[in-house]
Amino acid sequence: MSYQVIARKWRPQTFEEVTGQESITQTLRNALEHDRLHHAYLFSGARGVGKTTTARLLAKALNCHKTDKPNILPCRTDDADACPSCIEISESRSMDVLEIDAASHTGVDDIRDTILEGINIRAARDRYKVFIIDEVHMLSKSSFNALLKTLEEPPPNVVFVMATTELHKVPETILSRCQEFEFRTIALQKIFDRLKLIADAEKVNVDDAALKEIARSGDGSMRDAQSNFDQVISFSGEAIAVKDVTSALGLAGSELLLKVLSAIAAKQPKTAIEVVADLTARGHDLRSFCRDLLSLFRDLLVFKVSGGDEKLSESAALTPSELAEHSVNFTESDLVRFFNSLAETETKLREATQARYVVEIGLVKLIEMRSVTAVETLLERIAGLEQRLSNGIPASAATEEKKTLNAAPAAKEPPAFTPPAPVFDEPIELTSVDVREPIEPDFPEPSNLSEPEEFAGEPFEPPPLEIEEPPKYGYDLSFLDTIDLPLPDISSEDLEHADDEWLDNAFDNRLLDTGDDLKPIPHAADLAAFALRKRGQAEAAGYVNGNGTAAAPARETTVYSPPVFEEPEAVEIPILSENPTEEELLAFANADRTVRSVLRIFRGTIKEVRKR
């Protein structure tokens, strides 16, 4: 007899041998035992997890001749007394169990010839007529529509079993007429146990570490793992070690993965590039290497966030001790960034003509990403700087904060009228205010002040008024002495802002030409309060001394009279036509109150009017 591959030779013969799908097989066995069979089943899941195998076992259980009713323990093909029905179903040559490949029979004519025209014909020998449709999602829309009525109300003793790897492509009308069973990927340990059983039966000398690498290469698929095991046996011969598995399957191996991981942690791009050169020289699939590295980043992240839970990391390529050793070099954010970046590199490899270049740049990019500061750290720095600036910390301290990231200490509470010192590039020292003679006020002379009186003896010189010196600002406050208080009242209408992009830009440009940075004046309210306090203290010092005697007479000052703004005459605003002329637009602009105020304030004239 010719050689039979492991995946076919060791295909499960009973429900108990189906690995990793215990809940599904238990449900089907109970349905068979208690005669609660459905007429249509839909099996979905990844490749190689047991969908078609379970469908054949269900067909064998329905038609086994050892019992007068469905048998939950159908015959094995190697049994001496196996019934013909079980043997023929296992070999896919039964007349009453039809296996249809939907990928090659997608048209409605195929469905009509294979299913619809023969569905009303009773089974030739067995109890049930079973239709197994593999990759059912490949059927055309018209084929699905042709099956709807038959799936909903099939003839007696007819069962449909459909299998698919892409459940989302199956119409809802089909799903609603079937019992759905979702086959999950198989755990690594269960694949390992099954391969160990096969290795012992086949008398294959293989290390447990090598067998685990083969099980991991299946990515949850039993059939893929068995096929890889067959390939490694053909490559190695008598004894199988880990290096044989990595060479036969083109896997990077834990040694190279750890070497790349150490290069990323130590920021050594040369080492990472040497690994890629080694893989290329040995003919390894670089895309498979990227997938292995992605799996490693995933294992490190899961190990880190789970606190070292070994159950969640059982499928990892590294041991728990190795995961613990290397996970301390990275944060969760680092591992997430590495995974996303490497996933983009792996995607580019699908269409890359020079896979080596793409992988080398991708690994260097991972190493450079370690120099990138996290967004959370930047936000903490900004928050610390803002806190220091708001508390009046000097610029040098703010710069030191940016370097050390130390928390800003609480600043001492300033005096009630003293605003915190803002930070400027070129601070200008403010000289202290020392009033030694009466100040000549520029505002109306108060009426409640007494007239100066004659006195005998030496002329009295009032002591200097001690005004608490304000903090040193980065700008000159001498302009406060030139402000006439109180300021004139301006109506809210005259202060109303008219949005004009050209005018606003022109004003900003004029300020920039004078050296203004267009930033708001820091602590404007505190400056105003200081100005008013200074003016009030100067007023008191200029007219009355603290001992009740009269001070030197103040010079005559002109009473300040605020300017009077003439209200513009009311002008009726003309109504513009649909396509106004330039004269109409000019008349409309001259009648607008805001425009007239602007022209009056700036002594301007209208040069051009355009309709937007």
Coordinates of N, CA, C and O in Angstrom, one line a residue, residues 274-402:
E274 N 22.3 42.1 11.2 CA 23.1 40.8 11.1 C 22.2 39.6 11.1 O 22.4 38.6 10.4
V275 N 21.1 39.7 12.0 CA 20.1 38.6 12.0 C 19.4 38.4 10.7 O 19.2 37.3 10.2
V276 N 19.0 39.6 10.1 CA 18.3 39.5 8.8 C 19.2 38.9 7.8 O 18.8 38.1 6.9
A277 N 20.5 39.3 7.8 CA 21.5 38.7 6.8 C 21.6 37.2 7.0 O 21.7 36.5 6.0
D278 N 21.6 36.8 8.2 CA 21.7 35.3 8.5 C 20.5 34.6 8.0 O 20.6 33.5 7.3
L279 N 19.3 35.1 8.2 CA 18.1 34.5 7.7 C 18.1 34.5 6.2 O 17.6 33.5 5.6
T280 N 18.5 35.6 5.6 CA 18.5 35.6 4.1 C 19.5 34.6 3.5 O 19.2 33.9 2.5
A281 N 20.6 34.5 4.2 CA 21.6 33.5 3.7 C 21.1 32.1 3.8 O 21.5 31.2 2.9
R282 N 20.3 31.8 4.8 CA 19.8 30.4 4.9 C 18.5 30.2 4.2 O 18.0 29.1 4.3
G283 N 18.0 31.2 3.5 CA 16.8 31.0 2.7 C 15.5 31.0 3.5 O 14.5 30.5 3.0
H284 N 15.5 31.6 4.7 CA 14.3 31.6 5.5 C 13.3 32.7 4.9 O 13.7 33.7 4.3
D285 N 12.0 32.4 5.2 CA 11.0 33.3 4.8 C 10.9 34.5 5.7 O 10.6 34.3 6.9
L286 N 11.3 35.7 5.2 CA 11.3 36.8 6.1 C 9.9 37.2 6.6 O 9.8 37.8 7.7
R287 N 8.9 37.0 5.8 CA 7.6 37.3 6.3 C 7.2 36.4 7.4 O 6.5 36.8 8.4
S288 N 7.6 35.1 7.4 CA 7.3 34.2 8.5 C 8.1 34.7 9.7 O 7.6 34.6 10.9
F289 N 9.3 35.2 9.5 CA 10.1 35.7 10.6 C 9.4 36.9 11.3 O 9.4 37.0 12.5
C290 N 8.8 37.8 10.5 CA 8.0 38.9 11.0 C 6.9 38.4 11.8 O 6.5 39.0 12.9
R291 N 6.2 37.4 11.3 CA 5.0 36.9 12.1 C 5.5 36.3 13.4 O 4.8 36.4 14.4
D292 N 6.6 35.6 13.4 CA 7.2 35.0 14.7 C 7.5 36.2 15.6 O 7.3 36.1 16.9
L293 N 8.1 37.2 15.1 CA 8.5 38.4 16.0 C 7.2 39.1 16.5 O 7.2 39.5 17.7
L294 N 6.2 39.2 15.7 CA 4.9 39.7 16.1 C 4.3 38.9 17.3 O 3.8 39.4 18.3
S295 N 4.4 37.5 17.1 CA 3.9 36.7 18.2 C 4.7 36.8 19.5 O 4.2 36.8 20.6
L296 N 6.0 37.1 19.3 CA 6.9 37.3 20.5 C 6.4 38.6 21.2 O 6.3 38.6 22.5
F297 N 6.2 39.7 20.5 CA 5.8 40.9 21.1 C 4.4 40.7 21.8 O 4.2 41.3 22.9
R298 N 3.6 40.0 21.2 CA 2.3 39.7 21.8 C 2.4 38.9 23.1 O 1.8 39.2 24.1
D299 N 3.3 37.9 23.1 CA 3.6 37.1 24.3 C 4.1 37.9 25.4 O 3.7 37.8 26.6
L300 N 5.1 38.8 25.1 CA 5.6 39.7 26.1 C 4.6 40.6 26.7 O 4.5 40.9 27.9
L301 N 3.7 41.2 25.8 CA 2.6 42.1 26.3 C 1.6 41.3 27.2 O 1.3 41.8 28.3
V302 N 1.2 40.2 26.8 CA 0.2 39.4 27.6 C 0.9 39.0 28.9 O 0.2 39.1 30.0
F303 N 2.1 38.6 28.9 CA 2.8 38.2 30.1 C 2.9 39.4 31.1 O 2.8 39.2 32.3
K304 N 3.1 40.6 30.5 CA 3.3 41.8 31.3 C 2.0 42.2 31.9 O 2.0 42.6 33.1
V305 N 1.0 42.3 31.1 CA -0.3 42.8 31.6 C -1.0 41.8 32.5 O -1.9 42.2 33.3
S306 N -0.7 40.5 32.3 CA -1.4 39.5 33.2 C -0.6 39.2 34.4 O -1.1 38.3 35.2
G307 N 0.5 39.9 34.6 CA 1.2 39.6 35.9 C 2.0 38.3 35.8 O 2.2 37.7 36.9
G308 N 2.3 37.8 34.7 CA 3.0 36.5 34.6 C 2.2 35.3 34.6 O 2.6 34.2 35.0
D309 N 0.9 35.4 34.2 CA 0.0 34.2 34.1 C 0.5 33.2 33.1 O 0.5 33.5 31.9
E310 N 0.9 32.0 33.5 CA 1.5 31.1 32.5 C 0.4 30.5 31.6 O 0.7 30.0 30.5
K311 N -0.9 30.4 32.1 CA -1.9 29.9 31.2 C -2.2 30.7 30.0 O -2.4 30.2 28.9
L312 N -2.0 32.0 30.2 CA -2.2 32.9 29.0 C -1.0 32.9 28.1 O -1.1 33.4 27.0
S313 N 0.1 32.4 28.6 CA 1.3 32.4 27.8 C 1.8 31.0 27.4 O 2.9 30.8 27.1
E314 N 0.9 30.1 27.4 CA 1.3 28.7 27.1 C 1.7 28.5 25.7 O 2.5 27.6 25.4
S315 N 1.2 29.3 24.8 CA 1.6 29.2 23.4 C 2.8 30.0 23.0 O 3.1 30.1 21.8
A316 N 3.5 30.6 24.0 CA 4.6 31.4 23.7 C 5.8 30.6 23.3 O 6.0 29.5 23.7
A317 N 6.7 31.2 22.4 CA 7.9 30.5 22.0 C 8.9 30.5 23.1 O 9.8 29.7 23.1
L318 N 8.8 31.4 24.1 CA 9.8 31.5 25.2 C 9.2 30.9 26.4 O 8.0 30.8 26.6
T319 N 10.1 30.5 27.3 CA 9.7 29.9 28.6 C 9.3 31.1 29.5 O 9.6 32.3 29.3
P320 N 8.5 30.8 30.6 CA 8.1 31.9 31.5 C 9.2 32.7 32.1 O 9.1 33.9 32.2
S321 N 10.3 32.0 32.4 CA 11.5 32.7 32.9 C 12.1 33.6 31.9 O 12.5 34.8 32.2
E322 N 12.1 33.2 30.6 CA 12.7 34.1 29.6 C 11.7 35.3 29.3 O 12.2 36.4 29.1
L323 N 10.4 35.0 29.4 CA 9.5 36.1 29.2 C 9.6 37.2 30.4 O 9.6 38.4 30.1
A324 N 9.8 36.7 31.6 CA 10.0 37.6 32.7 C 11.3 38.4 32.6 O 11.3 39.5 33.0
E325 N 12.3 37.7 32.1 CA 13.6 38.4 32.0 C 13.6 39.5 30.9 O 14.1 40.6 31.2
H326 N 12.9 39.3 29.8 CA 13.0 40.3 28.7 C 11.8 41.3 28.8 O 11.9 42.3 28.1
S327 N 10.7 41.0 29.5 CA 9.6 41.9 29.5 C 9.9 43.1 30.4 O 9.3 44.2 30.2
V328 N 10.9 43.0 31.3 CA 11.2 44.2 32.1 C 11.9 45.3 31.3 O 12.0 46.5 31.8
N329 N 12.4 45.0 30.1 CA 13.1 46.0 29.3 C 12.1 46.9 28.6 O 12.6 47.9 28.0
F330 N 10.8 46.6 28.6 CA 9.9 47.4 27.8 C 8.7 47.6 28.6 O 8.3 46.9 29.5
T331 N 8.0 48.8 28.3 CA 6.7 49.1 28.9 C 5.6 48.5 28.0 O 5.9 48.1 26.8
E332 N 4.4 48.6 28.5 CA 3.3 48.1 27.7 C 3.1 49.0 26.4 O 2.8 48.5 25.3
S333 N 3.3 50.3 26.6 CA 3.2 51.2 25.4 C 4.3 50.9 24.4 O 4.0 50.9 23.2
D334 N 5.5 50.5 24.8 CA 6.6 50.1 23.9 C 6.2 48.9 23.1 O 6.3 48.9 21.8
L335 N 5.6 47.9 23.7 CA 5.3 46.7 23.0 C 4.1 46.9 22.1 O 4.1 46.3 21.0
V336 N 3.2 47.8 22.4 CA 2.1 48.1 21.5 C 2.6 48.8 20.3 O 2.2 48.5 19.1
R337 N 3.5 49.8 20.5 CA 4.1 50.5 19.3 C 4.9 49.5 18.5 O 4.8 49.6 17.2
F338 N 5.7 48.7 19.1 CA 6.4 47.7 18.3 C 5.5 46.8 17.5 O 5.8 46.5 16.3
F339 N 4.5 46.3 18.1 CA 3.5 45.4 17.3 C 2.9 46.1 16.1 O 2.9 45.6 15.0
N340 N 2.4 47.3 16.3 CA 1.8 48.1 15.2 C 2.8 48.4 14.1 O 2.4 48.2 12.9
S341 N 4.0 48.8 14.5 CA 5.0 49.1 13.5 C 5.4 47.9 12.7 O 5.5 47.9 11.5
L342 N 5.6 46.8 13.4 CA 6.0 45.5 12.7 C 4.9 45.0 11.9 O 5.2 44.3 10.8
A343 N 3.7 45.2 12.3 CA 2.5 44.7 11.5 C 2.5 45.4 10.2 O 2.2 44.8 9.1
E344 N 2.8 46.7 10.2 CA 2.9 47.5 8.9 C 4.0 46.9 8.0 O 3.8 46.8 6.8
T345 N 5.1 46.6 8.6 CA 6.2 46.0 7.9 C 5.8 44.7 7.3 O 6.1 44.4 6.1
E346 N 5.1 43.8 8.0 CA 4.7 42.5 7.5 C 3.7 42.7 6.4 O 3.7 41.9 5.4
T347 N 2.9 43.7 6.4 CA 1.9 44.0 5.4 C 2.7 44.4 4.1 O 2.3 44.0 3.0
K348 N 3.7 45.2 4.2 CA 4.5 45.7 3.1 C 5.2 44.5 2.4 O 5.5 44.6 1.2
L349 N 5.5 43.5 3.1 CA 6.2 42.4 2.5 C 5.4 41.6 1.5 O 6.0 40.9 0.7
R350 N 4.1 41.7 1.5 CA 3.3 41.0 0.6 C 3.6 41.4 -0.9 O 3.5 40.6 -1.8
E351 N 3.9 42.7 -1.1 CA 4.1 43.2 -2.4 C 5.5 43.7 -2.6 O 5.8 44.4 -3.6
A352 N 6.4 43.5 -1.6 CA 7.8 44.0 -1.7 C 8.6 43.2 -2.7 O 8.6 41.9 -2.6
T353 N 9.4 43.8 -3.5 CA 10.3 43.1 -4.4 C 11.6 42.8 -3.7 O 12.3 41.9 -4.1
Q354 N 12.0 43.6 -2.7 CA 13.2 43.4 -1.9 C 12.8 43.2 -0.4 O 12.8 44.2 0.3
A355 N 12.4 42.0 -0.1 CA 11.9 41.8 1.3 C 12.9 42.1 2.3 O 12.6 42.6 3.4
R356 N 14.2 41.8 2.0 CA 15.3 42.1 3.0 C 15.3 43.5 3.4 O 15.5 43.9 4.6
Y357 N 15.2 44.4 2.4 CA 15.3 45.8 2.7 C 14.2 46.3 3.6 O 14.4 47.1 4.6
V358 N 13.0 45.8 3.3 CA 11.8 46.2 4.1 C 12.0 45.7 5.6 O 11.7 46.5 6.5
V359 N 12.5 44.5 5.8 CA 12.6 44.0 7.1 C 13.7 44.8 7.9 O 13.6 45.1 9.1
E360 N 14.8 45.0 7.2 CA 15.9 45.8 7.9 C 15.5 47.2 8.3 O 15.7 47.6 9.5
I361 N 14.8 47.9 7.4 CA 14.3 49.2 7.8 C 13.3 49.1 8.9 O 13.2 49.9 9.8
G362 N 12.4 48.1 8.9 CA 11.4 47.9 9.9 C 12.1 47.7 11.3 O 11.6 48.2 12.3
L363 N 13.1 46.8 11.3 CA 13.8 46.6 12.6 C 14.5 47.8 13.1 O 14.5 48.1 14.3
V364 N 15.2 48.6 12.2 CA 15.8 49.8 12.7 C 14.8 50.8 13.2 O 15.0 51.5 14.1
K365 N 13.7 50.8 12.5 CA 12.6 51.7 13.0 C 12.1 51.3 14.4 O 11.9 52.2 15.2
L366 N 12.1 50.1 14.7 CA 11.7 49.6 16.1 C 12.7 50.1 17.1 O 12.4 50.6 18.2
I367 N 14.0 50.1 16.7 CA 15.1 50.5 17.7 C 15.0 52.0 17.8 O 15.2 52.5 19.0
E368 N 14.8 52.8 16.8 CA 14.7 54.2 16.9 C 13.4 54.7 17.7 O 13.4 55.7 18.3
M369 N 12.4 53.8 17.7 CA 11.2 54.2 18.4 C 11.4 54.2 19.9 O 10.7 54.9 20.6
R370 N 12.5 53.6 20.4 CA 12.8 53.7 21.8 C 13.2 55.0 22.2 O 13.2 55.4 23.4
S371 N 13.7 55.9 21.3 CA 14.1 57.2 21.6 C 13.0 58.2 21.6 O 13.2 59.4 21.9
V372 N 11.8 57.8 21.2 CA 10.6 58.7 21.1 C 10.0 58.8 22.5 O 9.8 57.8 23.2
T373 N 9.8 60.0 22.9 CA 9.2 60.3 24.2 C 7.7 60.0 24.1 O 7.0 60.5 23.1
A374 N 7.1 59.3 25.1 CA 5.7 59.0 25.1 C 4.9 60.3 25.2 O 5.3 61.3 25.8
V375 N 3.7 60.3 24.7 CA 2.8 61.5 24.8 C 2.5 61.8 26.2 O 2.4 62.9 26.7
E376 N 2.3 60.7 27.1 CA 2.0 60.9 28.5 C 3.1 61.7 29.2 O 2.8 62.6 30.0
T377 N 4.3 61.4 28.8 CA 5.5 62.1 29.4 C 5.5 63.6 29.0 O 5.7 64.5 29.8
L378 N 5.2 63.8 27.7 CA 5.1 65.2 27.3 C 4.0 66.0 28.0 O 4.2 67.2 28.3
L379 N 2.9 65.4 28.2 CA 1.8 66.1 28.9 C 2.2 66.4 30.3 O 1.8 67.4 30.8
E380 N 2.9 65.4 30.9 CA 3.3 65.7 32.3 C 4.3 66.9 32.3 O 4.3 67.7 33.2
R381 N 5.2 67.0 31.4 CA 6.1 68.1 31.3 C 5.4 69.4 31.1 O 5.7 70.4 31.8
I382 N 4.4 69.4 30.2 CA 3.7 70.7 30.0 C 2.9 71.1 31.2 O 2.9 72.3 31.6
A383 N 2.3 70.1 31.9 CA 1.6 70.4 33.1 C 2.5 71.0 34.2 O 2.1 71.9 34.9
G384 N 3.7 70.4 34.3 CA 4.6 70.9 35.3 C 5.1 72.3 35.0 O 5.2 73.2 35.9
L385 N 5.4 72.6 33.7 CA 5.8 74.0 33.3 C 4.7 75.0 33.5 O 4.9 76.1 34.0
E386 N 3.4 74.6 33.2 CA 2.3 75.5 33.4 C 2.1 75.8 34.9 O 1.8 76.9 35.3
Q387 N 2.3 74.8 35.7 CA 2.2 75.0 37.2 C 3.2 76.0 37.7 O 3.0 76.8 38.5
R388 N 4.5 75.8 37.2 CA 5.5 76.7 37.7 C 5.3 78.1 37.2 O 5.6 79.0 37.9
L389 N 4.9 78.3 35.9 CA 4.7 79.6 35.4 C 3.6 80.3 36.1 O 3.6 81.5 36.4
S390 N 2.5 79.5 36.4 CA 1.4 80.2 37.1 C 1.7 80.5 38.6 O 1.1 81.4 39.1
N391 N 2.7 79.8 39.2 CA 3.1 80.2 40.5 C 4.3 81.2 40.6 O 4.8 81.4 41.7
G392 N 4.7 81.7 39.4 CA 5.7 82.7 39.4 C 7.1 82.2 39.6 O 8.0 82.9 40.2
I393 N 7.4 80.9 39.2 CA 8.8 80.4 39.3 C 9.6 81.0 38.2 O 9.2 81.2 37.1
P394 N 10.9 81.4 38.5 CA 11.8 82.0 37.5 C 12.0 81.1 36.3 O 11.7 79.9 36.4
A395 N 12.5 81.7 35.2 CA 12.7 81.0 34.0 C 13.7 79.9 34.2 O 13.6 78.8 33.6
S396 N 14.7 80.1 35.0 CA 15.7 79.1 35.2 C 15.1 77.8 35.8 O 15.5 76.7 35.5
A397 N 14.2 78.1 36.8 CA 13.6 76.9 37.4 C 12.7 76.2 36.4 O 12.6 75.0 36.4
A398 N 12.0 76.9 35.6 CA 11.2 76.3 34.5 C 12.0 75.5 33.6 O 11.6 74.4 33.2
T399 N 13.2 76.0 33.2 CA 14.1 75.2 32.3 C 14.6 74.0 33.0 O 14.6 72.9 32.4
E400 N 14.9 74.1 34.3 CA 15.3 72.9 35.1 C 14.2 71.9 35.2 O 14.4 70.7 35.1
E401 N 13.0 72.4 35.3 CA 11.8 71.5 35.3 C 11.7 70.7 34.0 O 11.4 69.5 34.0
K402 N 12.0 71.3 32.9 CA 11.9 70.6 31.6 C 13.0 69.5 31.5 O 12.7 68.5 30.9

